[in-house]
Short mmCIF file of C-alpha atoms in Angstrom, two decimals:
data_model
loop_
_atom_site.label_atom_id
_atom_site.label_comp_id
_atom_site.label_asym_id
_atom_site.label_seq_id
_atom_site.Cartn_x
_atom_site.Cartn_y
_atom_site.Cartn_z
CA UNK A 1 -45.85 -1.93 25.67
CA UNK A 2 -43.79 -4.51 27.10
CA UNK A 3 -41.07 -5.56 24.40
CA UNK A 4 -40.72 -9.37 24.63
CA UNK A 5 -37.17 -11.46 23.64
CA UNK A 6 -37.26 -14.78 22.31
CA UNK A 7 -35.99 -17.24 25.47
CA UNK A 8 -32.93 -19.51 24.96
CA UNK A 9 -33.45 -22.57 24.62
CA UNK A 10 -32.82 -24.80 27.69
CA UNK A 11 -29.70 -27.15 27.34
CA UNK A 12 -30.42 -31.39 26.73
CA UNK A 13 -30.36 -32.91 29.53
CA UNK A 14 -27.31 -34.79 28.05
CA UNK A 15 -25.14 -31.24 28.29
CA UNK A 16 -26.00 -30.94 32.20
CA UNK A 17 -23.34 -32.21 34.36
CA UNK A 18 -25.68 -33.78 36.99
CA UNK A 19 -26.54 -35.94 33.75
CA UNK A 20 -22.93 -37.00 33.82
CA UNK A 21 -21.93 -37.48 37.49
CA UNK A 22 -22.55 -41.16 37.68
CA UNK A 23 -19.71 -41.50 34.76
CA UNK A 24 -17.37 -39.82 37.58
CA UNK A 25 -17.75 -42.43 40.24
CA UNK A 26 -14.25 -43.41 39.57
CA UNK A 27 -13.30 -40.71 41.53
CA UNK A 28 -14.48 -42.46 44.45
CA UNK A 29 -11.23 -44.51 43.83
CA UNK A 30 -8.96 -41.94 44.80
CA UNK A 31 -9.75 -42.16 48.76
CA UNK A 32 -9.68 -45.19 48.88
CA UNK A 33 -6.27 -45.44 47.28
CA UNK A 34 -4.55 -42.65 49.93
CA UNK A 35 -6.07 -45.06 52.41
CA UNK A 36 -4.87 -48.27 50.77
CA UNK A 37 -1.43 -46.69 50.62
CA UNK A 38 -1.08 -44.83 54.21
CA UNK A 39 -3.12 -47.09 56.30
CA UNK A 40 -2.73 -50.49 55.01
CA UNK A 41 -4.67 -53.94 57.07
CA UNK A 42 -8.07 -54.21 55.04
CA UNK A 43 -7.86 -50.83 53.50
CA UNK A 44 -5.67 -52.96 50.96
CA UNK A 45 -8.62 -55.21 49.31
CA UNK A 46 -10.79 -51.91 49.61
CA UNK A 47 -9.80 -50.98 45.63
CA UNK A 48 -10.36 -54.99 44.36
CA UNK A 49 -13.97 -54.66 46.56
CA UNK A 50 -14.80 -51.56 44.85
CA UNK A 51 -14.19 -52.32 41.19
CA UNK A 52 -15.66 -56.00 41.16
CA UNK A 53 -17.94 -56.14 44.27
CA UNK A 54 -19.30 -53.33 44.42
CA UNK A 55 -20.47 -52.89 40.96
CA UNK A 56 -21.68 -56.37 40.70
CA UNK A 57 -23.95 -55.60 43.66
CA UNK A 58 -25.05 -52.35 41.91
CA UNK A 59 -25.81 -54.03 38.84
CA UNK A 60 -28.34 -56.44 40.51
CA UNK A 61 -29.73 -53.68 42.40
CA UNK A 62 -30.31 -51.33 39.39
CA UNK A 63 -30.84 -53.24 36.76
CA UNK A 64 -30.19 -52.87 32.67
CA UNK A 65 -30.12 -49.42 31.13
CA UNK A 66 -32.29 -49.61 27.62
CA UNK A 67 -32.12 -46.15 26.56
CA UNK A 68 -30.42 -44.79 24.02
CA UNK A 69 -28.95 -40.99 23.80
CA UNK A 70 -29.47 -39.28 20.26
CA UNK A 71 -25.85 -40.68 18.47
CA UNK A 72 -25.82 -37.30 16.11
CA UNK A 73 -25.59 -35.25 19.37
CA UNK A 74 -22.66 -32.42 19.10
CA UNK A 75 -19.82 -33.37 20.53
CA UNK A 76 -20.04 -29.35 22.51
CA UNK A 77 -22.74 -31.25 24.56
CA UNK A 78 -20.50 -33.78 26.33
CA UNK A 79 -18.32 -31.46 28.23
CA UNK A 80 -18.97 -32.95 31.25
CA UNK A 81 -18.20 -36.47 29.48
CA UNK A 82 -15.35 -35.95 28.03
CA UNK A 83 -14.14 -34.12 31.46
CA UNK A 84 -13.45 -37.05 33.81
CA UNK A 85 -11.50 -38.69 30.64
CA UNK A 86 -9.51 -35.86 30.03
CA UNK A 87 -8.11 -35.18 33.95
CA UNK A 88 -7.56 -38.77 34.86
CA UNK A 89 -3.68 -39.16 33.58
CA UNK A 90 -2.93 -36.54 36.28
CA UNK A 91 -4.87 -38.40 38.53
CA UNK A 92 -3.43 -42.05 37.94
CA UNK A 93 -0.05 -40.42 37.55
CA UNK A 94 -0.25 -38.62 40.91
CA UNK A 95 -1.21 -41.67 43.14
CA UNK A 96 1.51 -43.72 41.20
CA UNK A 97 4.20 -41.03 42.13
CA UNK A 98 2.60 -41.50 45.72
CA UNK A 99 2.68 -45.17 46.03
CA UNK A 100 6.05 -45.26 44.66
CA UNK A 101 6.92 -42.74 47.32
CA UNK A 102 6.06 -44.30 50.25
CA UNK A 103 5.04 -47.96 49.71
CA UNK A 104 8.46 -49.74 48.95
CA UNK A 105 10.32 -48.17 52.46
CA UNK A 106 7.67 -47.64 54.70
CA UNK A 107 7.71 -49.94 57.89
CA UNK A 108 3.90 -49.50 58.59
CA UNK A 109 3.05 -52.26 55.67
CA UNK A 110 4.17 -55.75 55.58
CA UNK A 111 5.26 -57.11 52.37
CA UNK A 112 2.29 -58.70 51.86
CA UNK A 113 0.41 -55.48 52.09
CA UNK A 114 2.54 -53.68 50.12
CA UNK A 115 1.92 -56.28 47.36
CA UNK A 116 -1.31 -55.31 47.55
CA UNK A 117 -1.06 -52.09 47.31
CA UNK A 118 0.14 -51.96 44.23
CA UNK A 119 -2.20 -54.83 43.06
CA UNK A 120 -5.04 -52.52 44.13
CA UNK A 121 -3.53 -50.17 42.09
CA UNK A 122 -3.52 -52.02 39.23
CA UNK A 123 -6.89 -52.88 39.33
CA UNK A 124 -7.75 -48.76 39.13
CA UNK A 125 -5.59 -48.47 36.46
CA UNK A 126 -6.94 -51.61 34.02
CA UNK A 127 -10.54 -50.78 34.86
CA UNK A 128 -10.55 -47.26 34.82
CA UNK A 129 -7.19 -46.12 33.31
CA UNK A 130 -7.07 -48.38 30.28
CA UNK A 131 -10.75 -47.75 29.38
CA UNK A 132 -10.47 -44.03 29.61
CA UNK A 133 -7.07 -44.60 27.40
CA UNK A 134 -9.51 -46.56 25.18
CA UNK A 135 -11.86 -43.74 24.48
CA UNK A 136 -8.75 -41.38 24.31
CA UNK A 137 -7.28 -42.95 21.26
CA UNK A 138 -10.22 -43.41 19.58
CA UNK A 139 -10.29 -39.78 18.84
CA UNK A 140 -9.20 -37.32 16.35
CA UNK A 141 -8.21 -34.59 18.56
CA UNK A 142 -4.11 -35.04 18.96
CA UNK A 143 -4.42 -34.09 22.67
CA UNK A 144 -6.63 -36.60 23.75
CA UNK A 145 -4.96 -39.04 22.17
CA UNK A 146 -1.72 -38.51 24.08
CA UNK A 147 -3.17 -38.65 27.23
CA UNK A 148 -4.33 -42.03 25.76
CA UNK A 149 -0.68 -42.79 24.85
CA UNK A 150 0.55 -41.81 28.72
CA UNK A 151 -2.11 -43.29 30.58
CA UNK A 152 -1.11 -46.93 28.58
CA UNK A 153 2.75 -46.14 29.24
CA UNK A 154 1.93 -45.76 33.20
CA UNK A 155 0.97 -49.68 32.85
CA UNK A 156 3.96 -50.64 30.12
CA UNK A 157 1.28 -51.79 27.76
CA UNK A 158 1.66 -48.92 25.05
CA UNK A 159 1.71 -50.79 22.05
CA UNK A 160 -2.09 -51.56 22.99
CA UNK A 161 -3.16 -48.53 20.97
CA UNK A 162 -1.53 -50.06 17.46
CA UNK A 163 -2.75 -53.50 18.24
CA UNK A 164 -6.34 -52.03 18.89
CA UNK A 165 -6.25 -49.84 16.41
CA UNK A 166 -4.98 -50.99 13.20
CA UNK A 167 -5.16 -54.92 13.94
CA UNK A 168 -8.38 -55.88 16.50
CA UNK A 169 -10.90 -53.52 15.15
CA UNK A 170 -9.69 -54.35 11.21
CA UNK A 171 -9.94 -58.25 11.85
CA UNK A 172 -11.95 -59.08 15.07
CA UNK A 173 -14.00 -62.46 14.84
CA UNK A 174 -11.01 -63.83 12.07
CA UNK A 175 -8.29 -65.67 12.46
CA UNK A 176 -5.89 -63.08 12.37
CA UNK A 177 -7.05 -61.08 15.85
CA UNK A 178 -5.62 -62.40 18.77
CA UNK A 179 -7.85 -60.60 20.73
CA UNK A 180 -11.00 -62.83 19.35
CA UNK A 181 -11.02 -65.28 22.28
CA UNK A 182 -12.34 -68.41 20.63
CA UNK A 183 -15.00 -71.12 21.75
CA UNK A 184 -13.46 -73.62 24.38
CA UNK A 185 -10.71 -71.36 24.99
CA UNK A 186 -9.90 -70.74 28.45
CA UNK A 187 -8.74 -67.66 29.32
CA UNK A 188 -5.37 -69.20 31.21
CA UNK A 189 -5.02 -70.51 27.27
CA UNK A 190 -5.82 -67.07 26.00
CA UNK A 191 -3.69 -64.89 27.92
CA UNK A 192 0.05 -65.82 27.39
CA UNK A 193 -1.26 -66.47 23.73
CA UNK A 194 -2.60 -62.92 23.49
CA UNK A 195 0.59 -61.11 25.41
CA UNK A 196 2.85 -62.78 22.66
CA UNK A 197 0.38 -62.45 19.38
CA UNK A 198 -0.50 -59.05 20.32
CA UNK A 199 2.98 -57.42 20.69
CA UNK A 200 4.03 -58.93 17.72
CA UNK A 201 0.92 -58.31 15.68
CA UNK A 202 1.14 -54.58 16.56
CA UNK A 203 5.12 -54.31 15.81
CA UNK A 204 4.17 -55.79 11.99
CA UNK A 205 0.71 -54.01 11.83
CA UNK A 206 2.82 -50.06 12.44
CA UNK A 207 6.38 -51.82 9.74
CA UNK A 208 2.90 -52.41 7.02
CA UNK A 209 1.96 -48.85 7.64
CA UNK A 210 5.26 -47.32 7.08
CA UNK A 211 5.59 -49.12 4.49
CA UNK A 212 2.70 -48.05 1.85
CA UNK A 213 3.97 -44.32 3.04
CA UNK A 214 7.81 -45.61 2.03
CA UNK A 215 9.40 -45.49 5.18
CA UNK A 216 11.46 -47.65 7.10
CA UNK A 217 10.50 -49.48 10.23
CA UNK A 218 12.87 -47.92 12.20
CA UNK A 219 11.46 -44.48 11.13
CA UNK A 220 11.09 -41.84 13.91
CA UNK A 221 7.36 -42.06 12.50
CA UNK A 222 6.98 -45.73 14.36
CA UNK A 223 4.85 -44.85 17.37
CA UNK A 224 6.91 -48.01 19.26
CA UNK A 225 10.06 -45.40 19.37
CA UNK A 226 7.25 -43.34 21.14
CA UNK A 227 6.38 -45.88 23.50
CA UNK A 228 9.55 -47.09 24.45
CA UNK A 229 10.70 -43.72 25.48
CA UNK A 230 7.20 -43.01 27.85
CA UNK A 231 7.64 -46.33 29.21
CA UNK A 232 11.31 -46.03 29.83
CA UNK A 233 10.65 -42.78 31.78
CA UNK A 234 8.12 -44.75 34.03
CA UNK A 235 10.65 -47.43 34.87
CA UNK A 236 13.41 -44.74 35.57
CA UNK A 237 10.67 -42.62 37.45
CA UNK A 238 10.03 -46.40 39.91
CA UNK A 239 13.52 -46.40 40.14
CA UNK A 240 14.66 -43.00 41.39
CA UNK A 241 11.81 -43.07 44.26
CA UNK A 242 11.37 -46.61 45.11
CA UNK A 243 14.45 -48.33 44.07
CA UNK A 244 14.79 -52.19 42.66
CA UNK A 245 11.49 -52.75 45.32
CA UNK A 246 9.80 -49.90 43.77
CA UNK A 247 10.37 -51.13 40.37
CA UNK A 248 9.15 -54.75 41.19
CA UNK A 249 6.12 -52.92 42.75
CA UNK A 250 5.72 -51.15 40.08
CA UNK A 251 5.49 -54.12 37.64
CA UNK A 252 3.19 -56.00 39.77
CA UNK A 253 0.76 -52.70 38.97
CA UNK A 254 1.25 -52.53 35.65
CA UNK A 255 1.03 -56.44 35.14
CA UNK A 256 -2.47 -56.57 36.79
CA UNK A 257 -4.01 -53.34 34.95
CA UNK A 258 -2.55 -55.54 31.79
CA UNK A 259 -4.07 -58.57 32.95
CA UNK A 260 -7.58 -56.88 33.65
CA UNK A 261 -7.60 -55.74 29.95
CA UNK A 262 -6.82 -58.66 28.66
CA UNK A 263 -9.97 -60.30 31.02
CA UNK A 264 -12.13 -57.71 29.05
CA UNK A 265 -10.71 -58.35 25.70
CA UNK A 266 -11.67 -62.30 26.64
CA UNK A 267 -15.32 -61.25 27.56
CA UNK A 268 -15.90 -58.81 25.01
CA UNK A 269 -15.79 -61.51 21.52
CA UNK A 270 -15.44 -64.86 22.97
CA UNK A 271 -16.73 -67.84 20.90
CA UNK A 272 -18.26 -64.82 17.96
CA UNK A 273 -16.64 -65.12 14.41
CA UNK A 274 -17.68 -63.35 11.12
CA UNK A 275 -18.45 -65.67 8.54
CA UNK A 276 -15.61 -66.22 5.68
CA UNK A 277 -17.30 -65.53 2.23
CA UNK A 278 -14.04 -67.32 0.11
CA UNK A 279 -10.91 -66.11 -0.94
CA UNK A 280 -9.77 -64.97 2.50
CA UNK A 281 -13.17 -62.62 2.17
CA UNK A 282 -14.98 -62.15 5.37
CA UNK A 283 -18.84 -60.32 6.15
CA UNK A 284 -18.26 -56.47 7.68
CA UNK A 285 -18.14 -56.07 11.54
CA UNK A 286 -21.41 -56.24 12.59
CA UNK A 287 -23.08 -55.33 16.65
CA UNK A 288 -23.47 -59.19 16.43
CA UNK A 289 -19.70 -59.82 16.61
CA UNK A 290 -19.27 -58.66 20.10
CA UNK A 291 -20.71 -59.08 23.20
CA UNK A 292 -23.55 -56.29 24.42
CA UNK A 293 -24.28 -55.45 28.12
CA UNK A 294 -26.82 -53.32 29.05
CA UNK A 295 -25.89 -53.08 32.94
CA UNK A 296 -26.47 -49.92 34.53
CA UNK A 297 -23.85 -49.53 37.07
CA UNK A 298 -21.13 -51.13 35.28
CA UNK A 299 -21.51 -49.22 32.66
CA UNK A 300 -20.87 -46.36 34.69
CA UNK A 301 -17.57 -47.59 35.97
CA UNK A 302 -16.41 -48.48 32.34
CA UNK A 303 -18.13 -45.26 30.68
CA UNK A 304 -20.18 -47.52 28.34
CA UNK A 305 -17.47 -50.03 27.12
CA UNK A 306 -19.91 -52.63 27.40
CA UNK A 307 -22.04 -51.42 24.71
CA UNK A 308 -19.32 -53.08 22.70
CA UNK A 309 -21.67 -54.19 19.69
CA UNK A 310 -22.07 -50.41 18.68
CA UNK A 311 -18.55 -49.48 19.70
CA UNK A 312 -17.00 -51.83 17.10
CA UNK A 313 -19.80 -50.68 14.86
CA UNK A 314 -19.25 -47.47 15.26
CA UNK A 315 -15.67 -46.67 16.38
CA UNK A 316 -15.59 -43.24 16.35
CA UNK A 317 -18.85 -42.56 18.55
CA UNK A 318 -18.15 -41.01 22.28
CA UNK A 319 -19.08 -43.36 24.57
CA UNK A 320 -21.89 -41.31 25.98
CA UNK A 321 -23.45 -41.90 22.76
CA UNK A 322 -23.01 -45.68 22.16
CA UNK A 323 -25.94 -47.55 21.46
CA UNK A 324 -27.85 -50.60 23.10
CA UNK A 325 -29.20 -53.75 20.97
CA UNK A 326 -31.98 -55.97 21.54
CA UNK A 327 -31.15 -59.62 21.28
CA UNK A 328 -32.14 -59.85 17.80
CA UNK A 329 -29.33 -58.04 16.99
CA UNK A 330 -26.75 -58.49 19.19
CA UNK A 331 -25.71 -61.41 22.01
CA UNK A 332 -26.52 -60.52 25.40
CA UNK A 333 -24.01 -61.25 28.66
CA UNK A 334 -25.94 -62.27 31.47
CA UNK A 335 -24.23 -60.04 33.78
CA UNK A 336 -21.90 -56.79 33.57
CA UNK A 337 -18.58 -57.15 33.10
CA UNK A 338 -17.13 -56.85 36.41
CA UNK A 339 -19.00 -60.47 37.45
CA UNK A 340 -18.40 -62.13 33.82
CA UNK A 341 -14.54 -61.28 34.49
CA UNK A 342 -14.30 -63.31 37.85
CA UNK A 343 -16.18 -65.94 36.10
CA UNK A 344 -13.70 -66.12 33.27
CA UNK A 345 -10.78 -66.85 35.58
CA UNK A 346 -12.78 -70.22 36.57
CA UNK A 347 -12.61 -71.99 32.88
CA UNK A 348 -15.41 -74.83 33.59
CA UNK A 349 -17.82 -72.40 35.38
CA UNK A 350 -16.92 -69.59 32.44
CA UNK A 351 -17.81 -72.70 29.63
CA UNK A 352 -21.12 -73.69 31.55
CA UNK A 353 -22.21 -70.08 31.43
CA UNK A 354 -20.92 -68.81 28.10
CA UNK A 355 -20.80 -72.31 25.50
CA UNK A 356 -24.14 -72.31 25.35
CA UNK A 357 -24.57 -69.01 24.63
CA UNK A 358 -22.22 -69.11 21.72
CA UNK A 359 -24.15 -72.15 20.14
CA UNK A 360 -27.50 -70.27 20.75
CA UNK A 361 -25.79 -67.10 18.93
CA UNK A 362 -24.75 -69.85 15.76
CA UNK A 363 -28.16 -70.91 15.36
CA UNK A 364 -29.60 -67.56 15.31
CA UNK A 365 -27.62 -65.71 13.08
CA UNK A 366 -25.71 -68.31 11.12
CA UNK A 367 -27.92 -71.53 10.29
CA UNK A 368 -26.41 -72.02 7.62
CA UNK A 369 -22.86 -72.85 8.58
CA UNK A 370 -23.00 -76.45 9.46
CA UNK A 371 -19.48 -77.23 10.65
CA UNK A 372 -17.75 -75.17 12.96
CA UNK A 373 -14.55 -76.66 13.68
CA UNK A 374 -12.50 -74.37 11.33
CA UNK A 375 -13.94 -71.36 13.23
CA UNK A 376 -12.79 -73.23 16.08
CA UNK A 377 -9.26 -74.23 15.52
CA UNK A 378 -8.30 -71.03 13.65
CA UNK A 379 -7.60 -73.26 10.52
CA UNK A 380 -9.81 -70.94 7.92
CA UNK A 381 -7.38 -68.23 5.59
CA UNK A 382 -6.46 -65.25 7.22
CA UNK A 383 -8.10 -62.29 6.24
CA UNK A 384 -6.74 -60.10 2.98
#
């Protein structure tokens, strides 16, 4: 007689990596970049083309992406998830080093091109270096959440993390998150507002920390000390290989990965509030306060960011595992986010697509409230 064994089991698809390769199309990035950089002419809108045009095409082609992975999936599953997060600091880092390198001296770009090298660049590292920092510093493990801390230093923006962290996802859709783009605000309005409220919201939000554990601001245990050191080394690091032309190069990278966040942070809660209960006393975060996109091939490129509703609801799940909303539960963008953003910069054609929208979202889920203007001007009490 034959003696039989009981078969193991056959791994989710989830665990496979061929379930995860379309998360790693940012790779794709990384040729085009040693082209941008080496060969210059159109090579050097090749990077702007891929991360905006391309993905907008790919959305209309392939649609929305309704389904939703099991949320209470192990977190040994998403190897191949977690993966393309965890090696793309070296990555970034690497065709920084290289730009700096050979950009600011060479004679084979113009200055022109070399401008948009470096803007090209920055574009990379706000759509797909920020977000992956994103996800980083969402998590527990200390590792990952250093990478998080280098890959925002690479774009001088490190005091993103605190903001995010202990201000935007404690009081988005109030008064007191700058990040809460509100109705009628353009986003030329909202981004030197947000660059000034956010840096100092962050520097009071860490001094309030230290403070319930009875330390001073200018602890060692302030995270800015941190930042200014990892930022510092990226200036010197500009410096030694591309000199004061390296450095200005440098900044025009880090300035557009900064302003590309800031684009997202626009799109992701403009116009949505949570209703003030008294007292300074607002309703818990809800998937209603942010803005849900379903689109397949965006999502790809910004590993799920765009399910926003259940990211702010959930902060802690992996982005593999973030879920979608219907509209009864959550407003919908018409398109992903790489479309919405170019809209944004366009303020009338942003408020004939998005106003609407926002008043639609008020009469669905808040009847009730029949004057807005305090939501609107920021006027109501800040939360407690």
């Amino acid at each position: 007689m034959t003696a039989t064994h009981p078969s193991t089991p056959a791994a989710p698809p989830i665990a496979r990596a061929g379930h995860a390769a379309p998360f790693w199309m940012s790779l794709l990035t990384v040729p085009l970049a040693v082209m941008t950089i080496t060969q210059g002419g159109w090579w050097v809108i090749s990077l702007p083309l891929f991360a905006w045009g391309l993905f907008t095409l790919l959305d209309a082609l392939s649609g929305l992406n309704p389904t939703n992975e099991d949320p209470d999936t192990p977190p040994e599953l998403l190897f191949w998830y977690r993966l393309i997060t965890l090696i793309w600091f070296p990555i970034q880092a690497s065709l920084l080093v290289f730009a700096l390198a050979v950009v600011p001296g060479s004679d084979h770009l113009t200055l022109l091109e070399k401008w948009a090298v470096f803007f090209g660049l920055g574009v990379v590292s706000g759509a797909v270096g920020i977000v992956y920092a994103h996800e980083l510093m969402h998590q527990k493990n200390r590792a990952e959440r250093w990478l998080g801390d280098l890959l925002l230093a690479s774009v001088l923006y490190s005091h993103f993390r605190s903001e995010h962290l202990l201000v935007h996802h404690r009081y988005v859709g109030t008064v007191r998150d700058a990040v809460t783009a509100r109705y009628n605000e353009g986003f030329h309005r909202f981004f030197p507002r947000v660059l000034r409220d956010g840096f100092t919201s962050a520097l009071r939000a860490e001094a309030e920390r230290l403070k319930k554990r009875g330390r001073s601001p200018w602890s060692l245990q302030n995270p800015f000390w941190r930042y200014a050191a990892l930022q510092g080394a990226w200036v010197a690091l500009a410096l030694a290989l591309g000199g004061v032309g390296g450095l200005i190069l440098f900044c025009v990278c880090a300035f557009t990965a900064i302003w590309q966040l800031e684009l997202t942070n626009y799109i992701e809660h403009y116009g949505l509030t949570r209703k003030h209960l008294g007292d300074g006393k607002y309703e818990h975060v809800k998937p209603r306060h942010s803005w849900n996109a379903s689109h397949r091939a965006s999502n790809w490129l910004l590993i799920n960011l765009q399910r926003h509703s259940d990211h702010h609801y959930k902060p802690d799940r992996r982005f593999p595992l973030l879920q979608t909303y219907a509209e009864d539960e959550a407003p919908q963008l018409p398109y992903g986010y790489p479309l919405m953003a170019q809209i944004a910069m366009i303020p009338p054609l942003w408020r004939r697509v998005m106003n609407p929208r926002v008043r639609a979202w008020r009469k669905q889920f808040y009847p009730e409230i029949a004057d807005w203007r305090p939501y609107r001007d920021g006027t109501l009490p800040p939360p407690r």
